[in-house]
Short mmCIF file of C-alpha atoms and ligand atoms in Angstrom, two decimals:
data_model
loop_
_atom_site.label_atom_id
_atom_site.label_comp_id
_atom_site.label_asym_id
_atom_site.label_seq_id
_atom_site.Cartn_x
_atom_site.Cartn_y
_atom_site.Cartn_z
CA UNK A 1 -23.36 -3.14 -9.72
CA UNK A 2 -21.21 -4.76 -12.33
CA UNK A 3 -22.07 -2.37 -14.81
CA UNK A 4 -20.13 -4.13 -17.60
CA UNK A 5 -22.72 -6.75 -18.96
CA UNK A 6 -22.48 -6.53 -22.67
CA UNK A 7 -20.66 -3.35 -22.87
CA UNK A 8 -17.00 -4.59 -22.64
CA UNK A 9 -15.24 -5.05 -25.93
CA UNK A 10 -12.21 -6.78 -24.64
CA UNK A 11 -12.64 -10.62 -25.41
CA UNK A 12 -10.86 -11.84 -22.27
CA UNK A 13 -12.08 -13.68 -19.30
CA UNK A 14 -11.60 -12.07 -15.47
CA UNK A 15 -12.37 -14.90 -13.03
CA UNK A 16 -12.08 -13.63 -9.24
CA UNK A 17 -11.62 -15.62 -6.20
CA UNK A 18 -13.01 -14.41 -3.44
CA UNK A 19 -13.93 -15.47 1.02
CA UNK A 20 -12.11 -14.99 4.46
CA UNK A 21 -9.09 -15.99 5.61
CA UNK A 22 -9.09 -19.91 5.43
CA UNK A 23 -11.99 -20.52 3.33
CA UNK A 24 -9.50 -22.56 1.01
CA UNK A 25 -10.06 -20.42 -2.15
CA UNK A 26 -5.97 -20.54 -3.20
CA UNK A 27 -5.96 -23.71 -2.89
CA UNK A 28 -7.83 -24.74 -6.14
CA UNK A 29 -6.07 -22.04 -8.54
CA UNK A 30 -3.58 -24.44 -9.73
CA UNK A 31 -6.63 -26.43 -10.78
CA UNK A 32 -7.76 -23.61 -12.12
CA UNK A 33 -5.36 -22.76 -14.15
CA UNK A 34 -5.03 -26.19 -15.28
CA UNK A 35 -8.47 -26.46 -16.65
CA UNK A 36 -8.20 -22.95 -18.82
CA UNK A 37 -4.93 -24.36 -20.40
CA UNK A 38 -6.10 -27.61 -21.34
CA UNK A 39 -9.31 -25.49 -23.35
CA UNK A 40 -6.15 -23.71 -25.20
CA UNK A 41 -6.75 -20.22 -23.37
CA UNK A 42 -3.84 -18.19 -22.17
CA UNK A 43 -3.86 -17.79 -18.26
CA UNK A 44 -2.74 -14.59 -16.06
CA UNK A 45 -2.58 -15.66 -12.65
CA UNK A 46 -2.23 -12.64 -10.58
CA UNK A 47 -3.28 -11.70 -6.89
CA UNK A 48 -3.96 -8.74 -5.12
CA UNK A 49 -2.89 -6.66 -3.19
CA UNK A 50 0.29 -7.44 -5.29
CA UNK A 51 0.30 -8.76 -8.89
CA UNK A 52 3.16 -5.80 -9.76
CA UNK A 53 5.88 -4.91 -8.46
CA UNK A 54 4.54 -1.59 -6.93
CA UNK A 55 1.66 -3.52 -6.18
CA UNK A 56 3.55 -6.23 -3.97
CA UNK A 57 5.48 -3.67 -2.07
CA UNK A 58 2.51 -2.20 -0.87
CA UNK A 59 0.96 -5.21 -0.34
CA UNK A 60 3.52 -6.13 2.15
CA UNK A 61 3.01 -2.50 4.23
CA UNK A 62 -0.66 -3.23 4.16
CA UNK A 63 -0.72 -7.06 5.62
CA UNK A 64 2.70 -5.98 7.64
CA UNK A 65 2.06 -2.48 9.08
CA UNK A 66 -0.97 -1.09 11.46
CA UNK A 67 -2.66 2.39 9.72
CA UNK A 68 -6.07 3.98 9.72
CA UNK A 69 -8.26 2.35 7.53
CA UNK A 70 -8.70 5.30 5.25
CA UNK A 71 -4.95 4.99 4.54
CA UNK A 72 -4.99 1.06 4.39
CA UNK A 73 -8.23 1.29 1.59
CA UNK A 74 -5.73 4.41 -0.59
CA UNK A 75 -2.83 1.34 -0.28
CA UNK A 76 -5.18 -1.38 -1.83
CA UNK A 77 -6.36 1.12 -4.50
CA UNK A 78 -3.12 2.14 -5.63
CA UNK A 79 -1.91 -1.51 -5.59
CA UNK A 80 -4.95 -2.05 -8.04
CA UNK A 81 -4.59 0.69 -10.00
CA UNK A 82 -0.97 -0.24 -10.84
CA UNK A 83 -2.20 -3.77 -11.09
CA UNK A 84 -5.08 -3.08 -13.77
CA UNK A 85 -2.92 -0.65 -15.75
CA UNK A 86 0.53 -3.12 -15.82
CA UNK A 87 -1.26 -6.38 -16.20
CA UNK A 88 -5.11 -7.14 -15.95
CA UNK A 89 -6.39 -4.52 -18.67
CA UNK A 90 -3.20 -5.88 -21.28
CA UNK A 91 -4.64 -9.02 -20.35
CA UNK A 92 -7.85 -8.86 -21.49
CA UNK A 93 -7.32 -6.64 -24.03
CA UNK A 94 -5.27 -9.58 -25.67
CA UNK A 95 -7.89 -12.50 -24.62
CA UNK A 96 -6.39 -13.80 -21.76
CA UNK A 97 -8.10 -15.48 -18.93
CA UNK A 98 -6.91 -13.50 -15.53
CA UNK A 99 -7.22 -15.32 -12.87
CA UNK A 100 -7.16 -13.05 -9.64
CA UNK A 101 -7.01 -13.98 -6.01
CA UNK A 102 -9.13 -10.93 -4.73
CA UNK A 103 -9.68 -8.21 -6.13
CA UNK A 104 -12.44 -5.00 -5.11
CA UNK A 105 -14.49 -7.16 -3.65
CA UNK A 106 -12.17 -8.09 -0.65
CA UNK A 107 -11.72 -4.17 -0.14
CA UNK A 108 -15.45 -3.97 0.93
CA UNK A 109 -15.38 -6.82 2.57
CA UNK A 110 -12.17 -6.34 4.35
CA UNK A 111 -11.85 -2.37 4.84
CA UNK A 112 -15.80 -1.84 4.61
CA UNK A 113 -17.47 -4.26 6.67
CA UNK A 114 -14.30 -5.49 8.70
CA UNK A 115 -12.85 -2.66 9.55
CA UNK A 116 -16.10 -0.81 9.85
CA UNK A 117 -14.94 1.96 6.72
CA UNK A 118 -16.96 3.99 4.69
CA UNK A 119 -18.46 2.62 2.31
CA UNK A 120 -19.14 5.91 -0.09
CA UNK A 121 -15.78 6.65 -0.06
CA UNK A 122 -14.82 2.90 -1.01
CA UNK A 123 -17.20 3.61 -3.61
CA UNK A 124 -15.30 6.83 -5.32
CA UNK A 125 -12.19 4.69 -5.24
CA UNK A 126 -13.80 1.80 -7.13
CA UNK A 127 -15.18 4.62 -9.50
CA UNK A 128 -11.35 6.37 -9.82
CA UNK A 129 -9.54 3.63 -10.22
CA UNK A 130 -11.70 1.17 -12.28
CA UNK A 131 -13.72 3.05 -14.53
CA UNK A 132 -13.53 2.57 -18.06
CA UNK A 133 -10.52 0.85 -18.15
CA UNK A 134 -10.07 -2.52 -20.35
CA UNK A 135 -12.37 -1.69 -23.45
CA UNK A 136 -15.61 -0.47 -21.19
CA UNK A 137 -16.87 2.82 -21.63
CA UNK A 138 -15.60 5.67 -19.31
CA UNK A 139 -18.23 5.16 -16.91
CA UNK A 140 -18.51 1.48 -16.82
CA UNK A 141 -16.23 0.10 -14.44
CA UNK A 142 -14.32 -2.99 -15.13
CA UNK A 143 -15.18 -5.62 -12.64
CA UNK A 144 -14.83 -9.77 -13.21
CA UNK A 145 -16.88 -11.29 -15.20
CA UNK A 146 -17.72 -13.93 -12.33
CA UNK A 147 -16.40 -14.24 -8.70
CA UNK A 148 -16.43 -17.64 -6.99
CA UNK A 149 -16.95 -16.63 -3.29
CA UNK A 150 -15.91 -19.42 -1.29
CA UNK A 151 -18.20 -19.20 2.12
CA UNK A 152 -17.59 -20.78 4.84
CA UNK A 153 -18.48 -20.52 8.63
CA UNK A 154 -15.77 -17.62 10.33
CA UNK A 155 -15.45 -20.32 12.90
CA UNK A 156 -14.55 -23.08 10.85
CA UNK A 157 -11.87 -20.92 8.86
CA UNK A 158 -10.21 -20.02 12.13
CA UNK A 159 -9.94 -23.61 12.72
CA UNK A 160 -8.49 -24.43 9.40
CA UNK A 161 -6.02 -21.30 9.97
CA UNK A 162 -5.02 -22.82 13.56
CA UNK A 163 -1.59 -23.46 13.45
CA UNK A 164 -1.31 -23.54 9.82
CA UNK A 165 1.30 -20.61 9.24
CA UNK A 166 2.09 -17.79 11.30
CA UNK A 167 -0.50 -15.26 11.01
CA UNK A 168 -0.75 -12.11 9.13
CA UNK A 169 -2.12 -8.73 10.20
CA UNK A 170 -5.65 -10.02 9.00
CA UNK A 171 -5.10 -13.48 9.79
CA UNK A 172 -4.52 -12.41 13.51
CA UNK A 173 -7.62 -11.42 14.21
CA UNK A 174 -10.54 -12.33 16.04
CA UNK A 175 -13.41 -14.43 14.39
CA UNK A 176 -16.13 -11.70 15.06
CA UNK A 177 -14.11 -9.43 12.50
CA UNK A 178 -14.36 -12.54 10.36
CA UNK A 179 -18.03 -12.39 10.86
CA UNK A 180 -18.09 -9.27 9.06
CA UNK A 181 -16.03 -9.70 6.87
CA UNK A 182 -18.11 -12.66 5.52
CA UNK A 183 -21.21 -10.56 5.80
CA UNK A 184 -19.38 -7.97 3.69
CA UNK A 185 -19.19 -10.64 1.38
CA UNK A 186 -22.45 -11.94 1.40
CA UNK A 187 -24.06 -8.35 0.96
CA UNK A 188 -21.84 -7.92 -2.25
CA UNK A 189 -23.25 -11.21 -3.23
CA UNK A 190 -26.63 -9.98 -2.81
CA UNK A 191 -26.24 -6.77 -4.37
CA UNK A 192 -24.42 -8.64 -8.02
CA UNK A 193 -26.20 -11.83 -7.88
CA UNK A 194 -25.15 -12.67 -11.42
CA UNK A 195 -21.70 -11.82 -10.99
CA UNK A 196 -21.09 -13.97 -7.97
CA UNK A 197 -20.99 -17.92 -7.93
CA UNK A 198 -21.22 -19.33 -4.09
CA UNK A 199 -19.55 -21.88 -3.05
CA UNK A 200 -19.94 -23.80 -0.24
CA UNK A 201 -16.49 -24.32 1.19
CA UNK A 202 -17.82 -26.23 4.24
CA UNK A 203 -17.31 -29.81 2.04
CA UNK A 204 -14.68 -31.88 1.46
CA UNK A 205 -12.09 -30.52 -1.05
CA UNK A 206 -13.15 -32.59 -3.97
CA UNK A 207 -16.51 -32.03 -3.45
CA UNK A 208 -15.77 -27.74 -3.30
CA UNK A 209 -13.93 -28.45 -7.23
CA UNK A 210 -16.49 -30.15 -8.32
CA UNK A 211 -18.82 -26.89 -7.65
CA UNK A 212 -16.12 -24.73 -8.98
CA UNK A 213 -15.62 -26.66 -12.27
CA UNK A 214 -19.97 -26.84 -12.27
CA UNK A 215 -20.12 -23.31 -12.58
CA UNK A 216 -17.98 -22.47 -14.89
CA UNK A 217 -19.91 -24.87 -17.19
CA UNK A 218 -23.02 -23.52 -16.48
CA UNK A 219 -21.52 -19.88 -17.02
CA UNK A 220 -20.58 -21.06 -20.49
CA UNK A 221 -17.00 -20.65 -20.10
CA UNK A 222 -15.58 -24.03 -20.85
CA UNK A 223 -15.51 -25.47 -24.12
CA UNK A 224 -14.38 -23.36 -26.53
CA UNK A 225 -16.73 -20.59 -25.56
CA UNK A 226 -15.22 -17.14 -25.67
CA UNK A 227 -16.10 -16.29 -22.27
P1 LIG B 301 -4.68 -13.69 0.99
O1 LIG B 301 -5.33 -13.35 -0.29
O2 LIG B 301 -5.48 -14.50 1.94
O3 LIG B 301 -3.28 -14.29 0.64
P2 LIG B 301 -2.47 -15.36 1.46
O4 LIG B 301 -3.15 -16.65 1.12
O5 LIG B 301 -1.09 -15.21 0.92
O6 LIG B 301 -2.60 -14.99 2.92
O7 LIG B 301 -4.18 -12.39 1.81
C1 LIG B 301 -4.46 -11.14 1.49
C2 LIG B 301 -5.02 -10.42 2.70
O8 LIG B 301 -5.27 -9.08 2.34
C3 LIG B 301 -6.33 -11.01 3.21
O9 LIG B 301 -6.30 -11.11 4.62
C4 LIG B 301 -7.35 -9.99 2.82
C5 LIG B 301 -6.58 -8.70 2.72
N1 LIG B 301 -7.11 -7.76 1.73
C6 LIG B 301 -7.71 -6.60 2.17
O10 LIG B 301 -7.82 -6.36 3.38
N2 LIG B 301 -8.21 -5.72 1.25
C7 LIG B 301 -8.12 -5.94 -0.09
O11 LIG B 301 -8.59 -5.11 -0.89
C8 LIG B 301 -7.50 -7.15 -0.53
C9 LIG B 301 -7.39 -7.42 -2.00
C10 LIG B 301 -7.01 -8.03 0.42
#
């Protein structure tokens, strides 16, 4: 599914985070970021939808305005298109580690198995918009090099979301939307095993950096590895 292993030449690092609404994944970027910094690397820290100019203004019509979900999924695209192009595929191109809240992943999750669309035609998007961009050959798409997918219970993120801020278009609904959602992101999982680190983002904040920082160790990319 990643398609990349080996075959991209640009020496940068693109770390993903990835889970439903109120799984806590933002909340450990700063950490994040932290940790690349201290091993000397240059950090991006970029979201999406947004991450550009372009790319925010649409990301406030998708999260702010009701549409079809064929429309919504052509928004995110074009968001990410803009996104790779301005900033991600510079990025790595010069060695930076990007550090992305969300990126393709969240469209299948989100648009695929929330909203119920096609996933074939998510598919051709992914294939438009990411293929051989960032040093991969033209048709190798660029995808991270590893996603932390922060699970957690849809019931236990609405919880955590309870009150916290007022809601968004996604954030407003109901937890059995959530519930596919987080099986959208479970059968990407499946389907990229090596790609995808899970978390378990039912413990104690501590205990859900200590997983994150275990993984990246394991995957090699602290301590003066390249990647
Ligand atoms: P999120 O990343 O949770 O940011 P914040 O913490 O500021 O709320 O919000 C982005 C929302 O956009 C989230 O509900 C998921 C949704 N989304 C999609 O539906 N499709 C996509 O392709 C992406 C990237 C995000």
């Amino acid at each position: 599914m990643s398609g990349n292993s080996g075959r991209d030449t640009a020496p940068g690092l693109f770390l993903t985070l990835e889970g439903i609404d109120g799984a806590g994944k933002s909340s450990h970027l700063d950490a994040l970021e932290a940790l690349f910094r201290a091993q000397g690397r240059a950090v991006v820290r970029t979201r999406e939808p947004g991450g550009t100019a372009l790319a925010e203004t649409l990301r406030g019509l998708v999260l702010e305005q009701s549409m079809d979900p064929l429309t919504e999924s052509l928004l995110v695209f074009a968001a990410r298109r803009d996104h790779i192009v301005q900033v991600i595929e510079p990025a790595l191109l010069r060695g930076d580690v990007v550090l992305c809240d969300r990126f393709t992943d969240a469209t299948f999750a989100y648009q695929g198995a929330g909203r119920g669309f096609d996933d074939g035609v998510l598919a051709t998007l992914e294939q438009w918009v990411q293929a051989g961009r960032a040093g991969r050959p033209a048709t190798v798409l660029l995808q991270p090099h590893i996603t932390l997918w922060f699970d957690l219970a849809p019931a236990i993120a609405a919880q955590r979301l309870a009150g916290a801020r007022v809601p968004d278009k996604f954030e407003s609904q109901p937890v059995e939307f959530f519930s596919r959602v987080a099986q959208g992101y479970a059968a990407r999982a499946a389907a990229d095993a090596q790609r995808f680190v899970r978390i378990d983002a039912s413990q104690a904040r501590d205990q859900v950096w200590q997983q994150v920082e275990t993984a990246l160790v394991a995957r090699g990319v602290l301590g003066g590895t390249p990647r």
